[in-house]
Short mmCIF file of C-alpha atoms (C1' of nucleotides) in Angstrom, two decimals:
data_model
loop_
_atom_site.label_atom_id
_atom_site.label_comp_id
_atom_site.label_asym_id
_atom_site.label_seq_id
_atom_site.Cartn_x
_atom_site.Cartn_y
_atom_site.Cartn_z
CA MET J 5 16.38 31.58 15.52
CA SER J 6 13.44 33.90 15.58
CA ALA J 7 9.97 32.50 15.87
CA GLU J 8 8.62 34.85 13.21
CA VAL J 9 10.60 33.57 10.30
CA PRO J 10 9.00 33.84 6.87
CA PRO J 11 8.96 30.69 4.87
CA GLY J 12 11.56 30.97 2.40
CA TYR J 13 15.13 31.09 2.86
CA ASP J 14 15.84 33.05 5.95
CA PRO J 15 19.46 32.37 6.81
CA TYR J 16 18.50 31.79 10.42
CA ALA J 17 15.97 29.16 9.47
CA PHE J 18 18.37 27.28 7.27
CA GLU J 19 20.09 24.46 9.06
CA PRO J 20 22.76 22.42 7.31
CA PHE J 21 22.23 18.68 7.31
CA ALA J 22 24.16 15.79 5.94
CA VAL J 23 22.02 13.57 3.73
CA THR J 24 22.75 9.90 3.31
CA VAL J 25 21.11 6.87 1.77
CA ASP J 26 20.75 3.54 3.51
CA LEU J 27 19.92 0.37 1.63
CA ALA J 28 17.96 -2.65 2.78
CA VAL J 29 18.93 -5.13 0.09
CA PHE J 30 17.01 -8.39 0.13
CA THR J 31 17.49 -11.66 -1.63
CA VAL J 32 16.24 -15.20 -1.22
CA ARG J 33 19.11 -17.65 -0.82
CA GLU J 34 18.71 -21.25 0.18
CA HIS J 35 15.07 -20.83 1.15
CA VAL J 36 15.86 -17.98 3.53
CA LEU J 37 15.26 -14.26 3.17
CA GLN J 38 18.61 -12.57 3.54
CA ALA J 39 19.78 -9.00 3.81
CA LEU J 40 23.05 -7.47 2.74
CA LEU J 41 25.17 -6.16 5.61
CA ILE J 42 28.53 -4.47 5.77
CA GLU J 43 30.94 -4.37 8.65
CA ARG J 44 31.75 -0.84 9.65
CA GLY J 45 35.42 0.02 9.61
CA GLU J 46 35.17 3.40 11.28
CA GLU J 47 33.72 5.07 14.30
CA PRO J 48 31.07 5.28 15.37
CA TYR J 49 29.96 1.67 15.60
CA ALA J 50 33.32 0.44 14.26
CA GLY J 51 33.23 -3.32 13.89
CA ARG J 52 29.43 -3.42 14.03
CA TRP J 53 27.22 -4.56 11.21
CA ALA J 54 25.20 -1.99 9.32
CA LEU J 55 23.16 -1.50 6.20
CA PRO J 56 25.17 -0.39 3.19
CA GLY J 57 24.86 3.28 2.35
CA GLY J 58 26.69 6.53 2.03
CA PHE J 59 26.47 10.24 1.50
CA VAL J 60 24.44 11.80 -1.26
CA ARG J 61 26.74 13.87 -3.44
CA ARG J 62 26.12 17.36 -4.58
CA GLU J 63 25.19 16.55 -8.15
CA GLU J 64 23.02 13.49 -7.64
CA SER J 65 19.58 12.65 -6.31
CA ALA J 66 19.01 10.19 -3.49
CA GLU J 67 17.89 7.60 -6.07
CA GLU J 68 21.11 8.00 -7.99
CA ALA J 69 23.15 7.77 -4.82
CA ALA J 70 21.32 4.59 -3.83
CA ARG J 71 21.97 3.01 -7.20
CA ARG J 72 25.62 3.99 -7.05
CA GLU J 73 26.10 2.60 -3.56
CA LEU J 74 24.33 -0.59 -4.51
CA ALA J 75 26.62 -1.05 -7.48
CA GLU J 76 29.67 -0.43 -5.32
CA GLU J 77 28.54 -2.83 -2.63
CA THR J 78 27.26 -5.71 -4.68
CA GLY J 79 29.13 -5.33 -7.94
CA LEU J 80 25.78 -5.03 -9.65
CA SER J 81 26.31 -3.58 -13.10
CA GLY J 82 25.27 -3.87 -16.69
CA PRO J 83 22.63 -6.50 -17.32
CA ASN J 84 22.33 -7.33 -13.63
CA ALA J 85 21.54 -3.76 -12.72
CA ALA J 86 18.45 -3.93 -14.88
CA ARG J 87 17.07 -6.93 -13.01
CA LEU J 88 16.88 -5.01 -9.78
CA HIS J 89 14.03 -3.43 -7.97
CA LEU J 90 14.90 -0.31 -6.01
CA GLU J 91 12.29 1.77 -4.25
CA GLN J 92 12.31 4.49 -1.68
CA LEU J 93 11.18 3.34 1.73
CA ARG J 94 11.08 6.44 3.89
CA THR J 95 13.34 9.03 5.43
CA TYR J 96 14.72 8.80 8.93
CA SER J 97 15.44 12.12 10.50
CA ASP J 98 15.43 11.83 14.26
CA PRO J 99 17.89 14.27 15.76
CA GLY J 100 20.42 12.09 17.50
CA ARG J 101 20.17 9.13 15.16
CA ASP J 102 23.83 9.81 14.43
CA PRO J 103 25.78 10.61 17.60
CA ARG J 104 28.02 13.23 16.03
CA MET J 105 26.02 15.39 13.70
CA ARG J 106 22.67 15.95 12.12
CA VAL J 107 22.25 13.28 9.46
CA VAL J 108 19.04 12.66 7.57
CA SER J 109 18.92 9.33 5.81
CA VAL J 110 16.74 8.37 2.87
CA ALA J 111 16.21 4.62 3.14
CA PHE J 112 15.65 2.37 0.15
CA ALA J 113 14.54 -1.20 -0.20
CA ALA J 114 16.13 -3.24 -2.95
CA LEU J 115 15.16 -6.69 -4.18
CA VAL J 116 17.68 -8.72 -6.13
CA PRO J 117 17.78 -12.28 -7.41
CA ASP J 118 20.19 -14.75 -5.89
CA LEU J 119 23.48 -13.18 -6.92
CA PRO J 120 26.74 -15.07 -7.34
CA GLU J 121 28.72 -13.23 -4.66
CA PRO J 122 28.50 -10.10 -2.62
CA ARG J 123 31.48 -7.86 -3.02
CA GLY J 124 32.94 -6.09 -0.03
CA GLY J 125 33.91 -3.23 -2.26
CA GLY J 126 35.06 0.27 -1.57
CA ASP J 127 34.86 1.55 1.94
CA ALA J 128 33.30 -1.34 3.75
CA THR J 129 35.46 -3.79 5.59
CA GLY J 130 33.33 -6.70 4.49
CA ALA J 131 29.93 -7.41 3.05
CA CYS J 132 27.81 -10.50 3.44
CA TRP J 133 24.32 -11.88 3.19
CA ARG J 134 22.71 -12.63 6.51
CA PRO J 135 19.25 -14.08 7.25
CA VAL J 136 17.07 -11.17 8.25
CA ALA J 137 16.05 -12.96 11.42
CA ASP J 138 19.68 -12.77 12.53
CA CYS J 139 20.15 -9.11 11.64
CA THR J 140 19.96 -7.55 15.08
CA GLY J 141 22.18 -5.14 16.90
CA LEU J 142 22.95 -3.13 13.78
CA ALA J 143 24.56 0.29 13.88
CA PHE J 144 22.57 3.53 14.15
CA ASP J 145 18.82 2.97 13.70
CA HIS J 146 19.38 0.30 11.10
CA ASP J 147 17.46 -2.33 13.06
CA ARG J 148 14.39 -0.19 12.64
CA ILE J 149 15.04 0.57 8.99
CA LEU J 150 15.50 -3.09 8.21
CA ALA J 151 12.31 -4.01 10.07
CA ASP J 152 10.35 -1.36 8.19
CA ALA J 153 11.77 -2.54 4.88
CA HIS J 154 10.99 -6.15 5.73
CA GLU J 155 7.37 -5.37 6.43
CA ARG J 156 7.14 -3.26 3.28
CA VAL J 157 8.37 -6.15 1.16
CA ARG J 158 5.99 -8.58 2.85
CA ALA J 159 3.08 -6.25 2.22
CA LYS J 160 4.01 -5.45 -1.37
CA LEU J 161 4.11 -9.11 -2.33
CA GLU J 162 0.38 -9.09 -1.70
CA TYR J 163 -0.70 -6.50 -4.18
CA THR J 164 2.19 -6.09 -6.62
CA CYS J 165 4.15 -8.35 -8.94
CA LEU J 166 7.31 -7.76 -6.91
CA GLY J 167 7.88 -11.43 -6.17
CA THR J 168 9.46 -11.90 -9.56
CA ALA J 169 12.22 -9.46 -8.61
CA PHE J 170 13.68 -12.18 -6.39
CA CYS J 171 13.76 -14.65 -9.26
CA PRO J 172 16.25 -14.98 -12.10
CA ALA J 173 15.25 -13.98 -15.62
CA ALA J 174 13.62 -17.38 -16.18
CA PHE J 175 11.98 -19.20 -13.32
CA THR J 176 9.44 -21.89 -12.53
CA LEU J 177 6.22 -21.37 -10.66
CA GLY J 178 7.65 -23.53 -7.94
CA GLU J 179 10.53 -21.11 -7.48
CA LEU J 180 8.13 -18.18 -7.39
CA GLN J 181 6.07 -19.95 -4.77
CA GLN J 182 9.22 -20.52 -2.72
CA VAL J 183 9.78 -16.77 -2.74
CA TYR J 184 6.34 -16.15 -1.32
CA GLU J 185 6.66 -18.88 1.26
CA THR J 186 10.07 -17.63 2.33
CA VAL J 187 9.13 -13.99 2.61
CA TRP J 188 5.84 -14.66 4.33
CA GLY J 189 7.04 -17.58 6.36
CA VAL J 190 4.01 -19.70 5.56
CA ALA J 191 3.30 -22.73 3.42
CA LEU J 192 1.03 -22.23 0.43
CA ASP J 193 -1.07 -24.76 -1.41
CA ARG J 194 0.65 -25.45 -4.71
CA PRO J 195 -2.34 -25.91 -7.03
CA ASN J 196 -4.09 -22.86 -5.62
CA PHE J 197 -0.96 -20.74 -5.89
CA ARG J 198 -0.45 -21.50 -9.56
CA ARG J 199 -4.12 -20.97 -10.30
CA LYS J 200 -3.94 -17.48 -8.78
CA VAL J 201 -0.70 -16.55 -10.47
CA LEU J 202 -1.75 -17.75 -13.90
CA ALA J 203 -5.12 -16.00 -13.53
CA SER J 204 -3.47 -12.64 -12.82
CA PRO J 205 -3.01 -10.91 -16.17
CA GLY J 206 0.53 -9.68 -16.76
CA PHE J 207 2.04 -11.27 -13.66
CA VAL J 208 4.08 -13.94 -15.46
CA GLU J 209 4.29 -15.07 -19.03
CA ARG J 210 5.50 -18.36 -20.36
CA MET J 211 8.86 -18.43 -22.06
CA PRO J 212 8.71 -19.71 -25.61
CA ASN J 213 11.29 -22.38 -24.87
CA ALA J 214 11.58 -25.85 -23.47
CA PRO J 215 11.01 -26.81 -19.84
CA ARG J 216 13.75 -28.01 -17.56
CA ARG J 217 14.03 -29.63 -14.19
CA THR J 218 15.26 -27.42 -11.44
CA GLY J 219 16.20 -28.99 -8.14
CA GLY J 220 17.08 -32.35 -9.62
CA ARG J 221 14.19 -34.47 -8.43
CA GLY J 222 10.61 -33.99 -9.51
CA ALA J 223 8.92 -33.56 -12.85
CA PRO J 224 10.30 -30.87 -15.15
CA ALA J 225 8.58 -27.51 -14.81
CA ALA J 226 7.67 -24.90 -17.39
CA LEU J 227 9.69 -21.70 -17.41
CA TYR J 228 8.17 -18.27 -16.98
CA ARG J 229 9.44 -14.73 -16.97
CA ALA J 230 8.14 -11.58 -15.30
CA GLY J 231 5.16 -10.04 -17.06
CA SER J 232 4.42 -6.43 -17.79
CA ALA J 233 1.97 -5.74 -14.99
CA ALA J 234 3.07 -3.88 -11.88
CA THR J 235 0.10 -4.46 -9.61
CA LEU J 236 -2.01 -7.48 -8.86
CA GLN J 237 -5.76 -7.37 -9.18
CA PRO J 238 -7.11 -8.97 -7.17
CA PRO J 239 -4.31 -9.19 -4.62
CA LEU J 240 -2.69 -12.41 -3.54
CA MET J 241 -3.17 -12.27 0.19
CA ARG J 242 -1.09 -14.06 2.75
CA PRO J 243 -3.09 -16.41 4.95
CA GLU J 244 -4.31 -15.35 8.37
CA GLY J 245 -4.53 -11.78 7.10
CA ARG J 246 -1.83 -10.46 9.36
CA THR J 247 -0.37 -7.00 9.08
CA PRO J 248 1.37 -6.54 12.41
CA MET T 17 27.02 26.80 10.55
CA SER T 18 29.85 24.71 11.80
CA ALA T 19 32.24 24.13 8.95
CA GLU T 20 34.13 21.74 11.14
CA VAL T 21 34.06 18.28 9.66
CA PRO T 22 33.60 15.61 12.27
CA PRO T 23 36.25 12.95 12.54
CA GLY T 24 35.53 9.79 10.68
CA TYR T 25 33.61 11.40 7.89
CA ASP T 26 35.20 11.86 4.54
CA PRO T 27 35.25 15.63 4.06
CA TYR T 28 34.94 15.14 0.33
CA ALA T 29 31.85 13.02 0.69
CA PHE T 30 29.98 15.27 3.09
CA GLU T 31 27.83 17.86 1.37
CA PRO T 32 25.60 20.26 3.27
CA PHE T 33 21.93 20.26 2.31
CA ALA T 34 18.91 22.17 3.43
CA VAL T 35 16.07 19.87 4.50
CA THR T 36 12.46 20.91 4.28
CA VAL T 37 9.06 19.31 4.66
CA ASP T 38 6.22 19.74 2.18
CA LEU T 39 2.65 18.87 3.04
CA ALA T 40 -0.11 17.59 0.81
CA VAL T 41 -3.12 18.20 3.05
CA PHE T 42 -6.39 16.73 1.81
CA THR T 43 -9.95 17.17 2.88
CA VAL T 44 -13.37 16.46 1.40
CA ARG T 45 -15.46 19.62 1.20
CA GLU T 46 -18.73 19.85 -0.65
CA HIS T 47 -18.30 16.51 -2.37
CA VAL T 48 -14.92 17.48 -3.79
CA LEU T 49 -11.43 16.39 -2.77
CA GLN T 50 -9.52 19.53 -1.93
CA ALA T 51 -5.91 20.30 -1.11
CA LEU T 52 -4.49 23.06 1.04
CA LEU T 53 -2.39 25.60 -0.85
CA ILE T 54 -0.52 28.71 0.19
CA GLU T 55 0.41 31.66 -1.90
CA ARG T 56 4.12 32.29 -1.91
CA GLY T 57 5.17 35.73 -0.79
CA GLU T 58 8.82 35.52 -1.75
CA GLU T 59 11.07 34.58 -4.58
CA PRO T 60 11.40 32.21 -6.16
CA TYR T 61 7.89 31.60 -7.41
CA ALA T 62 6.56 34.68 -5.62
CA GLY T 63 2.81 34.93 -6.10
CA ARG T 64 2.55 31.31 -7.16
CA TRP T 65 0.63 28.65 -5.29
CA ALA T 66 2.55 25.99 -3.43
CA LEU T 67 2.14 23.27 -0.88
CA PRO T 68 2.61 24.39 2.71
CA GLY T 69 5.92 23.50 4.24
CA GLY T 70 9.12 24.81 5.71
CA PHE T 71 12.55 24.04 7.00
CA VAL T 72 13.28 21.30 9.44
CA ARG T 73 14.88 22.81 12.50
CA ARG T 74 17.96 21.56 14.19
CA GLU T 75 16.28 19.95 17.15
CA GLU T 76 13.29 18.31 15.47
CA SER T 77 12.59 15.38 13.19
CA ALA T 78 10.87 15.73 9.85
CA GLU T 79 7.67 14.36 11.41
CA GLU T 80 7.77 17.01 14.12
CA ALA T 81 8.43 19.70 11.57
CA ALA T 82 5.49 18.51 9.48
CA ARG T 83 3.17 18.56 12.47
CA ARG T 84 4.36 22.00 13.45
CA GLU T 85 3.89 23.41 9.96
CA LEU T 86 0.46 21.85 9.71
CA ALA T 87 -0.59 23.43 12.97
CA GLU T 88 0.71 26.81 11.83
CA GLU T 89 -1.02 26.60 8.48
CA THR T 90 -4.39 25.21 9.45
CA GLY T 91 -4.73 26.23 13.06
CA LEU T 92 -5.04 22.57 13.93
CA SER T 93 -4.47 22.15 17.62
CA GLY T 94 -5.67 20.37 20.71
CA PRO T 95 -8.52 17.95 20.04
CA ASN T 96 -8.44 18.59 16.31
CA ALA T 97 -4.80 17.65 16.06
CA ALA T 98 -5.66 14.19 17.31
CA ARG T 99 -8.18 13.63 14.53
CA LEU T 100 -5.53 13.96 11.87
CA HIS T 101 -3.73 11.44 9.82
CA LEU T 102 -0.18 12.37 8.87
CA GLU T 103 2.12 10.03 7.03
CA GLN T 104 5.38 10.30 5.22
CA LEU T 105 5.03 10.12 1.46
CA ARG T 106 8.56 10.14 0.10
CA THR T 107 11.57 12.38 -0.22
CA TYR T 108 12.29 14.52 -3.25
CA SER T 109 15.93 15.18 -3.82
CA ASP T 110 16.57 16.05 -7.44
CA PRO T 111 19.43 18.49 -7.71
CA GLY T 112 17.90 21.56 -9.25
CA ARG T 113 14.45 21.16 -7.76
CA ASP T 114 15.17 24.45 -6.02
CA PRO T 115 16.82 26.97 -8.34
CA ARG T 116 19.13 28.45 -5.74
CA MET T 117 20.47 25.78 -3.50
CA ARG T 118 20.45 22.12 -2.73
CA VAL T 119 17.20 21.41 -0.92
CA VAL T 120 15.95 17.96 -0.05
CA SER T 121 12.29 17.82 0.84
CA VAL T 122 10.52 15.18 2.87
CA ALA T 123 6.93 15.15 1.66
CA PHE T 124 3.97 14.19 3.84
CA ALA T 125 0.36 13.44 3.11
CA ALA T 126 -2.20 14.60 5.64
CA LEU T 127 -5.89 13.77 5.80
CA VAL T 128 -8.18 15.99 7.81
CA PRO T 129 -11.94 16.20 8.27
CA ASP T 130 -13.84 19.14 6.89
CA LEU T 131 -12.42 21.94 9.03
CA PRO T 132 -14.24 25.17 9.82
CA GLU T 133 -11.72 27.47 8.17
CA PRO T 134 -8.22 27.33 6.84
CA ARG T 135 -6.04 29.87 8.50
CA GLY T 136 -3.60 31.81 6.44
CA GLY T 137 -1.67 31.93 9.62
CA GLY T 138 1.79 33.07 10.41
CA ASP T 139 4.11 33.10 7.52
CA ALA T 140 1.98 32.44 4.47
CA THR T 141 0.49 35.23 2.43
CA GLY T 142 -2.73 33.30 2.08
CA ALA T 143 -3.96 29.77 2.47
CA CYS T 144 -6.99 28.17 0.88
CA TRP T 145 -8.59 24.90 -0.04
CA ARG T 146 -8.61 24.16 -3.73
CA PRO T 147 -10.03 21.16 -5.62
CA VAL T 148 -7.09 18.94 -6.44
CA ALA T 149 -8.10 18.88 -10.08
CA ASP T 150 -7.45 22.63 -10.19
CA CYS T 151 -4.10 22.45 -8.44
CA THR T 152 -1.76 22.86 -11.38
CA GLY T 153 1.16 25.15 -12.00
CA LEU T 154 2.38 24.95 -8.44
CA ALA T 155 5.82 26.13 -7.39
CA PHE T 156 8.89 23.89 -7.43
CA ASP T 157 8.04 20.23 -8.04
CA HIS T 158 4.86 20.49 -6.03
CA ASP T 159 2.67 19.36 -8.95
CA ARG T 160 4.46 16.07 -8.83
CA ILE T 161 4.35 15.80 -5.05
CA LEU T 162 0.63 16.48 -5.02
CA ALA T 163 0.01 13.92 -7.75
CA ASP T 164 2.01 11.29 -5.87
CA ALA T 165 0.15 12.07 -2.66
CA HIS T 166 -3.20 11.92 -4.45
CA GLU T 167 -2.49 8.48 -5.83
CA ARG T 168 -1.23 7.32 -2.44
CA VAL T 169 -4.47 8.37 -0.80
CA ARG T 170 -6.56 6.72 -3.50
CA ALA T 171 -4.63 3.49 -3.11
CA LYS T 172 -4.67 3.49 0.68
CA LEU T 173 -8.44 3.79 0.82
CA GLU T 174 -8.49 0.32 -0.68
CA TYR T 175 -6.61 -1.58 1.95
CA THR T 176 -6.65 0.63 5.06
CA CYS T 177 -9.30 2.26 7.21
CA LEU T 178 -8.05 5.70 6.22
CA GLY T 179 -11.40 6.84 4.85
CA THR T 180 -12.59 7.65 8.34
CA ALA T 181 -9.81 10.25 8.65
CA PHE T 182 -11.84 12.48 6.32
CA CYS T 183 -14.93 12.19 8.51
CA PRO T 184 -15.80 13.98 11.74
CA ALA T 185 -15.72 12.11 15.03
CA ALA T 186 -19.24 10.80 14.42
CA PHE T 187 -20.42 10.07 10.92
CA THR T 188 -22.98 8.10 8.96
CA LEU T 189 -22.23 5.34 6.51
CA GLY T 190 -23.59 7.60 3.80
CA GLU T 191 -20.96 10.20 4.63
CA LEU T 192 -18.22 7.59 4.58
CA GLN T 193 -19.43 6.38 1.22
CA GLN T 194 -19.31 9.96 -0.07
CA VAL T 195 -15.64 10.07 0.91
CA TYR T 196 -14.89 6.99 -1.13
CA GLU T 197 -16.91 8.19 -4.09
CA THR T 198 -15.23 11.58 -3.99
CA VAL T 199 -11.68 10.32 -3.67
CA TRP T 200 -12.10 7.60 -6.26
CA GLY T 201 -14.40 9.57 -8.52
CA VAL T 202 -16.81 6.69 -8.97
CA ALA T 203 -20.31 5.87 -7.80
CA LEU T 204 -20.69 2.94 -5.41
CA ASP T 205 -23.70 0.79 -4.74
CA ARG T 206 -25.07 1.77 -1.36
CA PRO T 207 -26.23 -1.60 -0.01
CA ASN T 208 -23.04 -3.30 -1.12
CA PHE T 209 -20.88 -0.59 0.39
CA ARG T 210 -22.47 -0.85 3.81
CA ARG T 211 -22.33 -4.63 3.69
CA LYS T 212 -18.56 -4.50 3.07
CA VAL T 213 -17.89 -1.85 5.70
CA LEU T 214 -19.94 -3.52 8.40
CA ALA T 215 -18.36 -6.89 7.60
CA SER T 216 -14.83 -5.51 8.08
CA PRO T 217 -13.92 -6.01 11.72
CA GLY T 218 -12.69 -2.86 13.42
CA PHE T 219 -13.39 -0.54 10.52
CA VAL T 220 -16.29 1.35 12.13
CA GLU T 221 -18.24 0.87 15.32
CA ARG T 222 -21.68 2.11 16.15
CA MET T 223 -21.95 4.97 18.57
CA PRO T 224 -24.02 4.19 21.62
CA ASN T 225 -26.31 7.13 20.99
CA ALA T 226 -29.33 8.11 19.01
CA PRO T 227 -29.44 8.48 15.22
CA ARG T 228 -29.98 11.78 13.44
CA ARG T 229 -30.66 12.97 9.96
CA THR T 230 -27.78 14.55 8.20
CA GLY T 231 -28.40 16.37 4.97
CA GLY T 232 -31.98 17.27 5.83
CA ARG T 233 -33.96 14.99 3.57
CA GLY T 234 -33.96 11.25 3.80
CA ALA T 235 -34.42 8.82 6.63
CA PRO T 236 -32.27 9.31 9.74
CA ALA T 237 -29.03 7.36 9.70
CA ALA T 238 -27.17 5.61 12.47
CA LEU T 239 -23.94 7.21 13.68
CA TYR T 240 -20.60 5.46 13.65
CA ARG T 241 -17.10 6.29 14.71
CA ALA T 242 -13.72 5.04 13.52
CA GLY T 243 -12.83 1.58 14.78
CA SER T 244 -9.56 0.29 16.07
CA ALA T 245 -8.36 -1.52 12.97
CA ALA T 246 -5.75 0.04 10.71
CA THR T 247 -5.93 -2.23 7.71
CA LEU T 248 -8.79 -3.77 5.83
CA GLN T 249 -8.97 -7.49 5.24
CA PRO T 250 -10.09 -8.17 2.67
CA PRO T 251 -9.56 -4.85 0.88
CA LEU T 252 -12.34 -2.68 -0.44
CA MET T 253 -11.32 -2.32 -4.06
CA ARG T 254 -12.32 0.49 -6.36
CA PRO T 255 -14.18 -0.68 -9.43
CA GLU T 256 -12.40 -1.24 -12.73
CA GLY T 257 -9.26 -2.13 -10.79
CA ARG T 258 -7.27 0.81 -12.02
CA THR T 259 -3.92 1.83 -10.64
CA PRO T 260 -2.61 4.24 -13.25
"C1'" DT B 15 11.98 -51.48 -9.21
"C1'" DC B 16 9.98 -48.99 -5.62
"C1'" DC B 17 9.72 -44.56 -3.38
"C1'" DT B 18 9.97 -39.78 -2.85
"C1'" DT B 19 9.51 -35.34 -4.89
"C1'" DT B 20 7.57 -32.03 -8.00
"C1'" DA B 21 4.45 -30.37 -11.70
"C1'" DT B 22 -0.01 -29.96 -13.34
"C1'" DA B 23 -5.04 -30.84 -13.97
"C1'" DG B 24 -9.28 -31.17 -11.75
"C1'" DT B 25 -13.35 -31.21 -8.17
"C1'" DC B 26 -16.39 -29.35 -4.79
"C1'" DA B 27 -18.43 -26.74 -1.31
"C1'" DA B 28 -18.31 -22.37 1.15
"C1'" DT B 29 -17.77 -17.63 0.74
"C1'" DT B 30 -17.83 -13.28 -1.45
"C1'" DC B 31 -19.40 -9.91 -4.82
"C1'" DG B 32 -22.09 -7.26 -8.06
"C1'" DA B 33 -26.56 -6.14 -9.42
"C1'" DC B 34 -31.02 -5.74 -7.92
"C1'" DT B 35 -35.65 -5.34 -5.31
"C1'" DA B 36 -38.21 -3.85 -1.30
"C1'" DT B 37 -39.58 -1.12 2.57
"C1'" DA B 38 -39.43 2.57 5.90
"C1'" DA B 39 -38.63 7.26 7.28
"C1'" DA B 40 -37.69 11.67 6.70
"C1'" DG B 41 -38.53 16.77 4.25
"C1'" DG B 42 -40.43 19.70 0.57
"C1'" DA B 43 -43.97 21.10 -2.89
"C1'" DG B 44 -48.47 21.71 -3.91
"C1'" DC Q 24 -52.62 16.76 4.31
"C1'" DT Q 25 -50.86 14.29 0.29
"C1'" DC Q 26 -47.76 13.06 -3.15
"C1'" DC Q 27 -42.95 12.90 -4.35
"C1'" DT Q 28 -38.18 12.77 -3.85
"C1'" DT Q 29 -34.34 11.36 -1.12
"C1'" DT Q 30 -31.90 8.44 2.02
"C1'" DA Q 31 -31.31 4.42 5.12
"C1'" DT Q 32 -31.49 -0.33 5.67
"C1'" DA Q 33 -32.79 -5.26 4.86
"C1'" DG Q 34 -32.85 -8.81 1.66
"C1'" DT Q 35 -32.29 -11.96 -2.72
"C1'" DC Q 36 -29.92 -14.35 -6.38
"C1'" DG Q 37 -26.66 -15.91 -9.58
"C1'" DA Q 38 -21.75 -15.52 -10.88
"C1'" DA Q 39 -17.10 -15.57 -9.54
"C1'" DT Q 40 -13.49 -16.59 -6.27
"C1'" DT Q 41 -11.32 -19.29 -2.71
"C1'" DG Q 42 -9.66 -22.95 0.29
"C1'" DA Q 43 -9.18 -27.76 0.83
"C1'" DC Q 44 -8.50 -31.84 -1.59
"C1'" DT Q 45 -7.82 -35.73 -5.07
"C1'" DA Q 46 -5.51 -37.53 -9.10
"C1'" DT Q 47 -1.99 -38.35 -12.43
"C1'" DA Q 48 2.42 -37.96 -14.68
"C1'" DA Q 49 7.33 -37.34 -14.77
"C1'" DA Q 50 11.49 -37.04 -12.99
"C1'" DG Q 51 15.82 -38.89 -9.68
"C1'" DG Q 52 17.66 -41.74 -6.00
"C1'" DA Q 53 18.04 -45.95 -3.11
#
DNA sequence: TCCTTTATAGTCAATTCGACTATAAAGGAG
DNA sequence: CTCCTTTATAGTCGAATTGACTATAAAGGA
C-alpha cells in the first residue's frame, strides 16, 4: 500500500469489506421498553444474545437489507410493515469488531407498536423481546449499538412525533403518555402532557369515531391517530433536561 | 484480497464491498457558509467537483479515515485539529451510486473555523471553499450528501453548542451571532441573542483577558471561548420553526 | 354503595420570549 | 474636532408558555 495513492480506485487502496446491518428494534410492552434480541446459533458468540441483522446483498441498499431482515425476524409484513419507523443510526467500523474479518455494520433503530409475537424466523435460533435494561453482554459491539440507539430514541421523542410509532393505529392520549414515561423513565403530569400534545399542530388528530375504555377501569378516553407532522415545535422536553 | 470465506459465514450471503468516507466540511467565511470541494482528476466524473474523501484502509475505522482525509485535504494538524468538530452523518449504500463497483460510503460532517488557506494537498487536483448554495452538480451522490449535511448542521445549531465550532478559539458574541445568521439565513435580534446565549449554562465562558474591537468600527466587545456544555437546554430555535 | 382509577377542563403564578428603547464606545468623513 | 454610522451592552414590557395544582365526571371492582 503506497502512501502516494491517488483518490480513485487504485487497486492497492481498495480493501474488501463485508457490510452488514444491525437492528435495534424497540417496542413498549407492559410498561417497559423492550428490544428484540436473537440467540446466535453459530460462532463466534454462539449461544449469546445479539441484535438481529445480516449481510447486505449485492443488489440492495442497507435500508433495503434492514427492512428485509426486520421482516424475517419479526414477521412484519403487509399492513404492519407500514406502521413501522426505521431510521439509520450510524455505522460501526472499528477494525476488530468482528474477530474473524473486516466487517462494517450499518446500524438502524426501529420502532414498532406492541406486536402479537416475535418470530424466531430464518437463521436465528430464537428471538424474543427483552427489557433494554436487561440487554447486557450482547455479542460483538451490540451493547454499544443498543445504548446508542436507546439514547437516540430518547432524544428524538423530544423534538419529533416519533412517540406515536410505538402506539397502535388508534390510541388514547394516556397510552401516548405511557410511551413517553416508559422511554424517559419519568412520570409526567397528565393535564400538562395533553395540553402540550394537543397544542402541537399535526402531532395527533382525533379519530372520527366513538371513544372506548382501554385498561378496564377509568373513564373512557377519546381515540387519536398519528398526525402528519414529523417534528415538534416547540419540543416536548423531558424534565431535568438530561442528555447524558 | 483473500477469497477465503471464513467458517461460519454463509458464502452466498457474503458480498465484498469497497468502503469509503466522504466529508462535508463547512466553514463560515465572509458571512457565507462554505463547503470544501475538490476537483476530481480521474474517471468517473473527471473534472467535476466532489466532496473530499477516500477509501477506508484495512487497519483503520471510518472515523480514523475521515480524520486522515481531512488532514490531508485541509492541512489541519496539531492545534488546529483539536478545534474541529467531526461527526458521522449517515451511510450511503445505494447499489449504483458508483457506476463501476459496489461502494458504500460513510459520510461525515465537519465544522471548522475560518482557516487561513485550504490546501489542495496530496491527491486532489485542487481544493477550494465554495458557498454551499453554489455547490450543485457534484460527482456521485454528493449533492444529496451535502444537502443532508447542511440540514444536519442547521438543525444541530438549535439544540447543541456546535455554533462555537465555526469560531476561532476566542470570539465575540457578535461573531457567534453571525454564525447563526449565516447558517440559518435569518437575521436575529442582537439583545435577545446575547440574553439566550449568556443564560445557557456552559455554552460560552468569558475569557479572563481584555476586550478588543473586531471589525474595526463599533464599540469593543468582550471575548468568549467555547464552554464545556455539549447540548443546549432549552434550545435556541430558529425563527419560523422550519424544518423542511 | 363506596373507592380507586382515568379522562378532561380549568386556574394561577413564575418564567421565557419577542419586540423595543436607551446608552456608551469605537472609527470614518468632512 | 465634530457629526455620523456602527457595534456592544443594559434594560423594559406585554404576550405566550410552563409547571404545579384543583376540580369534576365517568368508568370498574370490592
